mmCIF file of C-alpha atoms in Angstrom:
data_model
loop_
_atom_site.group_PDB
_atom_site.id
_atom_site.type_symbol
_atom_site.label_atom_id
_atom_site.label_comp_id
_atom_site.label_asym_id
_atom_site.label_seq_id
_atom_site.Cartn_x
_atom_site.Cartn_y
_atom_site.Cartn_z
ATOM 1 C CA MET D 1101 90.927 -137.179 -14.417
ATOM 2 C CA CYS D 1102 87.601 -136.281 -15.497
ATOM 3 C CA GLY D 1103 86.080 -135.996 -19.146
ATOM 4 C CA ILE D 1104 84.390 -132.693 -20.561
ATOM 5 C CA VAL D 1105 82.331 -132.140 -23.792
ATOM 6 C CA GLY D 1106 80.799 -128.960 -25.251
ATOM 7 C CA ILE D 1107 78.638 -128.686 -28.296
ATOM 8 C CA VAL D 1108 77.260 -125.765 -30.210
ATOM 9 C CA SER D 1109 74.548 -126.824 -32.877
ATOM 10 C CA GLU D 1110 71.464 -125.717 -34.852
ATOM 11 C CA LYS D 1111 69.714 -128.690 -33.402
ATOM 12 C CA PRO D 1112 69.179 -130.206 -29.773
ATOM 13 C CA VAL D 1113 72.377 -131.415 -28.221
ATOM 14 C CA SER D 1114 71.551 -133.437 -25.230
ATOM 15 C CA GLN D 1115 71.586 -136.522 -27.201
ATOM 16 C CA ASP D 1116 74.952 -136.103 -28.656
ATOM 17 C CA LEU D 1117 76.197 -134.822 -25.247
ATOM 18 C CA TYR D 1118 75.018 -138.157 -23.939
ATOM 19 C CA GLU D 1119 76.687 -140.151 -26.495
ATOM 20 C CA ALA D 1120 79.958 -138.192 -26.138
ATOM 21 C CA LEU D 1121 79.849 -138.880 -22.361
ATOM 22 C CA THR D 1122 79.458 -142.563 -22.928
ATOM 23 C CA VAL D 1123 82.725 -142.823 -24.936
ATOM 24 C CA LEU D 1124 84.466 -140.577 -22.248
ATOM 25 C CA GLN D 1125 83.071 -142.697 -19.334
ATOM 26 C CA HIS D 1126 86.723 -144.079 -18.825
ATOM 27 C CA ARG D 1127 87.717 -140.539 -17.352
ATOM 28 C CA GLY D 1128 85.308 -140.675 -14.560
ATOM 29 C CA GLN D 1129 82.954 -143.013 -13.135
ATOM 30 C CA ASP D 1130 82.067 -141.184 -9.903
ATOM 31 C CA ALA D 1131 79.266 -138.721 -11.389
ATOM 32 C CA ALA D 1132 78.153 -137.396 -14.411
ATOM 33 C CA GLY D 1133 76.074 -134.248 -15.516
ATOM 34 C CA MET D 1134 74.978 -132.020 -18.329
ATOM 35 C CA VAL D 1135 73.549 -128.583 -19.013
ATOM 36 C CA THR D 1136 71.776 -127.292 -22.078
ATOM 37 C CA CYS D 1137 70.726 -123.807 -23.393
ATOM 38 C CA HIS D 1138 67.614 -122.861 -25.172
ATOM 39 C CA GLY D 1139 66.985 -119.186 -25.539
ATOM 40 C CA ARG D 1140 67.452 -117.630 -22.103
ATOM 41 C CA LYS D 1141 67.013 -120.975 -20.171
ATOM 42 C CA LEU D 1142 69.224 -123.662 -18.815
ATOM 43 C CA GLN D 1143 68.432 -127.012 -18.085
ATOM 44 C CA MET D 1144 70.678 -129.102 -16.076
ATOM 45 C CA ARG D 1145 70.859 -132.688 -14.585
ATOM 46 C CA LYS D 1146 73.749 -133.976 -12.711
ATOM 47 C CA ALA D 1147 74.325 -136.647 -10.116
ATOM 48 C CA ASN D 1148 76.395 -139.444 -8.694
ATOM 49 C CA GLY D 1149 76.691 -142.543 -10.542
ATOM 50 C CA LEU D 1150 77.475 -143.790 -14.352
ATOM 51 C CA VAL D 1151 76.376 -142.025 -17.220
ATOM 52 C CA ARG D 1152 73.530 -144.664 -18.067
ATOM 53 C CA ASP D 1153 72.361 -144.352 -14.653
ATOM 54 C CA VAL D 1154 72.292 -140.502 -14.089
ATOM 55 C CA PHE D 1155 70.397 -140.024 -17.335
ATOM 56 C CA GLN D 1156 67.087 -141.605 -17.587
ATOM 57 C CA GLN D 1157 64.311 -141.264 -20.305
ATOM 58 C CA GLN D 1158 62.629 -138.424 -18.053
ATOM 59 C CA HIS D 1159 65.896 -136.542 -17.522
ATOM 60 C CA MET D 1160 66.806 -136.492 -21.185
ATOM 61 C CA GLN D 1161 63.207 -135.235 -21.833
ATOM 62 C CA ARG D 1162 63.815 -132.311 -19.390
ATOM 63 C CA LEU D 1163 66.995 -131.316 -20.942
ATOM 64 C CA GLY D 1164 64.868 -130.208 -23.744
ATOM 65 C CA ASP D 1165 65.545 -128.777 -27.155
ATOM 66 C CA GLY D 1166 68.587 -126.793 -26.148
ATOM 67 C CA THR D 1167 70.972 -126.289 -29.030
ATOM 68 C CA VAL D 1168 74.208 -125.139 -26.866
ATOM 69 C CA GLY D 1169 75.460 -127.667 -23.962
ATOM 70 C CA LEU D 1170 78.020 -128.927 -21.661
ATOM 71 C CA ALA D 1171 78.372 -132.277 -20.143
ATOM 72 C CA HIS D 1172 81.172 -133.952 -17.715
ATOM 73 C CA VAL D 1173 82.072 -137.078 -16.209
ATOM 74 C CA ARG D 1174 83.874 -136.867 -12.966
ATOM 75 C CA TYR D 1175 86.757 -138.513 -11.110
ATOM 76 C CA PRO D 1176 87.402 -136.596 -8.094
ATOM 77 C CA THR D 1177 90.777 -135.636 -7.336
ATOM 78 C CA ALA D 1178 90.009 -132.579 -4.992
ATOM 79 C CA GLY D 1179 86.940 -131.857 -2.703
ATOM 80 C CA SER D 1180 84.884 -134.916 -1.808
ATOM 81 C CA SER D 1181 82.617 -137.224 -3.705
ATOM 82 C CA SER D 1182 79.292 -135.390 -2.943
ATOM 83 C CA SER D 1183 76.700 -135.107 -5.471
ATOM 84 C CA ALA D 1184 76.911 -131.447 -4.773
ATOM 85 C CA GLU D 1185 80.302 -131.121 -6.510
ATOM 86 C CA ALA D 1186 79.116 -132.930 -9.603
ATOM 87 C CA GLN D 1187 79.446 -131.022 -12.784
ATOM 88 C CA PRO D 1188 78.775 -128.807 -14.650
ATOM 89 C CA MET D 1189 78.899 -125.919 -11.928
ATOM 90 C CA TYR D 1190 76.768 -122.646 -12.403
ATOM 91 C CA VAL D 1191 76.853 -119.040 -11.214
ATOM 92 C CA ASN D 1192 74.280 -116.410 -11.835
ATOM 93 C CA SER D 1193 76.821 -113.557 -12.103
ATOM 94 C CA PRO D 1194 77.599 -112.166 -14.508
ATOM 95 C CA TYR D 1195 74.925 -113.274 -17.548
ATOM 96 C CA GLY D 1196 74.684 -116.953 -16.077
ATOM 97 C CA ILE D 1197 77.790 -119.105 -16.589
ATOM 98 C CA ALA D 1198 77.721 -122.934 -16.555
ATOM 99 C CA PHE D 1199 81.140 -124.781 -16.490
ATOM 100 C CA ALA D 1200 82.965 -128.013 -16.745
ATOM 101 C CA HIS D 1201 86.291 -128.793 -15.688
ATOM 102 C CA ASN D 1202 89.310 -131.200 -15.985
ATOM 103 C CA GLY D 1203 92.228 -130.695 -13.709
ATOM 104 C CA ASN D 1204 93.617 -129.302 -10.544
ATOM 105 C CA LEU D 1205 94.568 -126.395 -8.966
ATOM 106 C CA THR D 1206 97.636 -125.981 -6.690
ATOM 107 C CA ASN D 1207 96.710 -122.708 -5.310
ATOM 108 C CA SER D 1208 92.950 -123.361 -4.630
ATOM 109 C CA LEU D 1209 92.963 -122.499 -1.243
ATOM 110 C CA GLU D 1210 94.769 -118.988 -1.808
ATOM 111 C CA LEU D 1211 92.135 -118.344 -4.526
ATOM 112 C CA GLN D 1212 89.332 -119.341 -2.316
ATOM 113 C CA ALA D 1213 90.373 -116.646 0.445
ATOM 114 C CA ASP D 1214 91.061 -114.044 -2.637
ATOM 115 C CA LEU D 1215 87.532 -114.425 -3.728
ATOM 116 C CA PHE D 1216 85.875 -114.144 -0.350
ATOM 117 C CA LYS D 1217 87.926 -110.973 0.773
ATOM 118 C CA GLU D 1218 88.609 -109.126 -2.559
ATOM 119 C CA ASP D 1219 86.084 -110.541 -5.038
ATOM 120 C CA MET D 1220 83.047 -110.700 -2.663
ATOM 121 C CA ARG D 1221 82.323 -114.230 -4.092
ATOM 122 C CA HIS D 1222 81.137 -117.189 -1.887
ATOM 123 C CA VAL D 1223 82.521 -120.627 -2.902
ATOM 124 C CA ASN D 1224 80.101 -123.284 -1.544
ATOM 125 C CA THR D 1225 81.876 -126.690 -1.933
ATOM 126 C CA GLY D 1226 85.534 -127.972 -1.534
ATOM 127 C CA SER D 1227 85.733 -128.150 -5.261
ATOM 128 C CA ASP D 1228 88.542 -126.386 -7.039
ATOM 129 C CA SER D 1229 86.371 -126.569 -10.041
ATOM 130 C CA GLU D 1230 83.922 -123.968 -8.434
ATOM 131 C CA VAL D 1231 86.923 -121.946 -7.375
ATOM 132 C CA LEU D 1232 88.001 -121.662 -11.102
ATOM 133 C CA LEU D 1233 84.403 -120.939 -12.312
ATOM 134 C CA ASN D 1234 84.289 -118.234 -9.903
ATOM 135 C CA VAL D 1235 87.680 -116.626 -10.813
ATOM 136 C CA PHE D 1236 86.305 -116.694 -14.700
ATOM 137 C CA ALA D 1237 83.116 -115.164 -13.653
ATOM 138 C CA HIS D 1238 84.635 -112.437 -11.518
ATOM 139 C CA GLU D 1239 87.116 -111.546 -14.263
ATOM 140 C CA LEU D 1240 84.477 -111.517 -16.826
ATOM 141 C CA GLN D 1241 82.433 -109.258 -14.691
ATOM 142 C CA GLU D 1242 85.160 -106.681 -13.886
ATOM 143 C CA LEU D 1243 84.768 -105.964 -17.834
ATOM 144 C CA GLY D 1244 81.357 -104.719 -17.185
ATOM 145 C CA ALA D 1245 80.198 -105.599 -20.747
ATOM 146 C CA ASP D 1246 76.268 -105.861 -21.280
ATOM 147 C CA ARG D 1247 77.218 -108.791 -23.593
ATOM 148 C CA PRO D 1248 80.462 -110.159 -23.985
ATOM 149 C CA ASP D 1249 82.400 -110.478 -27.145
ATOM 150 C CA ALA D 1250 85.264 -112.651 -28.081
ATOM 151 C CA GLU D 1251 88.028 -110.235 -27.237
ATOM 152 C CA GLN D 1252 86.531 -109.470 -23.688
ATOM 153 C CA ILE D 1253 86.279 -113.344 -23.055
ATOM 154 C CA PHE D 1254 89.768 -113.819 -24.186
ATOM 155 C CA LYS D 1255 90.979 -111.173 -21.766
ATOM 156 C CA ALA D 1256 88.864 -112.897 -18.907
ATOM 157 C CA VAL D 1257 90.667 -115.973 -19.640
ATOM 158 C CA GLU D 1258 94.186 -114.365 -19.767
ATOM 159 C CA GLU D 1259 93.285 -113.166 -16.163
ATOM 160 C CA VAL D 1260 92.363 -116.765 -15.244
ATOM 161 C CA HIS D 1261 95.848 -117.942 -16.479
ATOM 162 C CA ARG D 1262 97.559 -115.030 -14.264
ATOM 163 C CA ARG D 1263 95.481 -116.073 -11.187
ATOM 164 C CA CYS D 1264 95.445 -119.661 -11.385
ATOM 165 C CA SER D 1265 98.097 -122.484 -10.963
ATOM 166 C CA GLY D 1266 98.215 -126.044 -12.152
ATOM 167 C CA GLY D 1267 96.844 -128.135 -14.925
ATOM 168 C CA TYR D 1268 93.237 -127.391 -16.115
ATOM 169 C CA ALA D 1269 90.951 -127.657 -18.918
ATOM 170 C CA GLY D 1270 87.482 -125.963 -19.113
ATOM 171 C CA ILE D 1271 84.398 -125.061 -21.143
ATOM 172 C CA ALA D 1272 82.110 -122.605 -20.243
ATOM 173 C CA LEU D 1273 78.787 -121.756 -21.377
ATOM 174 C CA ILE D 1274 78.101 -117.880 -21.257
ATOM 175 C CA MET D 1275 74.317 -117.188 -21.435
ATOM 176 C CA GLY D 1276 73.640 -114.941 -24.652
ATOM 177 C CA ALA D 1277 77.359 -115.527 -25.920
ATOM 178 C CA GLY D 1278 78.550 -119.086 -26.647
ATOM 179 C CA ILE D 1279 81.052 -121.430 -25.212
ATOM 180 C CA VAL D 1280 84.498 -121.027 -24.469
ATOM 181 C CA GLY D 1281 87.380 -124.035 -24.220
ATOM 182 C CA PHE D 1282 90.507 -123.072 -22.684
ATOM 183 C CA ARG D 1283 93.801 -125.087 -21.475
ATOM 184 C CA ASP D 1284 96.204 -124.130 -18.789
ATOM 185 C CA PRO D 1285 99.596 -122.260 -20.293
ATOM 186 C CA LEU D 1286 101.592 -125.821 -19.871
ATOM 187 C CA GLY D 1287 99.003 -127.544 -21.705
ATOM 188 C CA ILE D 1288 99.075 -130.545 -19.161
ATOM 189 C CA ARG D 1289 95.144 -131.166 -19.437
ATOM 190 C CA PRO D 1290 93.962 -132.228 -22.850
ATOM 191 C CA LEU D 1291 91.242 -130.659 -25.063
ATOM 192 C CA ILE D 1292 90.390 -130.833 -28.615
ATOM 193 C CA TYR D 1293 87.764 -129.440 -31.158
ATOM 194 C CA GLY D 1294 86.329 -130.323 -34.301
ATOM 195 C CA LYS D 1295 83.318 -129.426 -36.570
ATOM 196 C CA LYS D 1296 80.614 -131.407 -38.514
ATOM 197 C CA GLU D 1297 78.661 -129.934 -41.676
ATOM 198 C CA THR D 1298 75.022 -130.793 -41.668
ATOM 199 C CA ALA D 1299 71.903 -129.691 -43.327
ATOM 200 C CA THR D 1300 71.130 -127.081 -40.998
ATOM 201 C CA GLY D 1301 74.695 -125.499 -40.583
ATOM 202 C CA ILE D 1302 78.248 -126.512 -38.998
ATOM 203 C CA ASP D 1303 77.987 -128.029 -35.570
ATOM 204 C CA TYR D 1304 81.039 -127.546 -33.273
ATOM 205 C CA MET D 1305 82.498 -129.884 -30.655
ATOM 206 C CA LEU D 1306 85.060 -129.396 -27.778
ATOM 207 C CA ALA D 1307 86.013 -132.413 -26.005
ATOM 208 C CA SER D 1308 88.762 -134.029 -23.642
ATOM 209 C CA GLU D 1309 89.708 -136.717 -26.220
ATOM 210 C CA SER D 1310 89.299 -137.139 -30.204
ATOM 211 C CA VAL D 1311 87.319 -140.377 -29.358
ATOM 212 C CA ALA D 1312 84.162 -138.300 -28.653
ATOM 213 C CA LEU D 1313 84.432 -136.418 -32.082
ATOM 214 C CA ASP D 1314 85.340 -139.607 -34.081
ATOM 215 C CA ALA D 1315 82.173 -141.323 -32.072
ATOM 216 C CA LEU D 1316 79.845 -138.415 -33.453
ATOM 217 C CA GLY D 1317 81.162 -138.069 -37.073
ATOM 218 C CA TYR D 1318 83.267 -134.673 -36.059
ATOM 219 C CA GLN D 1319 86.064 -133.657 -38.250
ATOM 220 C CA ARG D 1320 89.129 -133.054 -35.828
ATOM 221 C CA ILE D 1321 90.311 -129.616 -36.417
ATOM 222 C CA ARG D 1322 93.416 -129.761 -33.854
ATOM 223 C CA ASP D 1323 94.060 -129.596 -30.173
ATOM 224 C CA VAL D 1324 93.533 -126.238 -28.347
ATOM 225 C CA LYS D 1325 97.275 -125.196 -27.625
ATOM 226 C CA PRO D 1326 98.626 -124.629 -24.385
ATOM 227 C CA GLY D 1327 97.187 -121.273 -22.895
ATOM 228 C CA GLU D 1328 94.889 -120.804 -25.702
ATOM 229 C CA ALA D 1329 91.085 -120.333 -25.586
ATOM 230 C CA VAL D 1330 88.610 -121.235 -28.496
ATOM 231 C CA PHE D 1331 85.559 -119.137 -28.342
ATOM 232 C CA ILE D 1332 82.289 -120.349 -30.339
#
């Protein structure tokens, strides 16, 4: 069990992501991580430990003024407890994609072999989260768009559902596009989303549990449905 959260806002999101992680801490105590996006640059911090220990003041300052971001707390159910498997994870092709994942793939070893032999992608850890990220990235790359739109992103998620077996919920930050959250077709892992009206516009949040939305004053919209994807 892990906790995931993603926010799209008109203002810096790092502090809100931190606060969301603190109320999701019960979902994972082994590692925590965060990535924010400002313009064409990603800033990331992740390490083993509790949220309060991983993110010190200097780390929060380095996460900068990014208005889009993801965060994760980890309880390792696959792979190892190495800090190399802390999330979010990142691949630079295509576009640059950061990914936070909760769940387990039951065909992870087969997928890893397919990624290497057919998709020509190398998976560097034993984490099925990295496998899922690379499957999504490959399917998005196959569409060949200079900048993916919602329809193309949904098509890539459809291919993830076709190839991946197990229970999973994930949030991906795609550089230059936005964030997409999705659940496995059986809805085994939870994901909910909501919004908050502010003086600068409407902020959106995706999270594992509604407590993260409530703590930050977001209005719950609904659960992401089994097999559904939500793009912001």
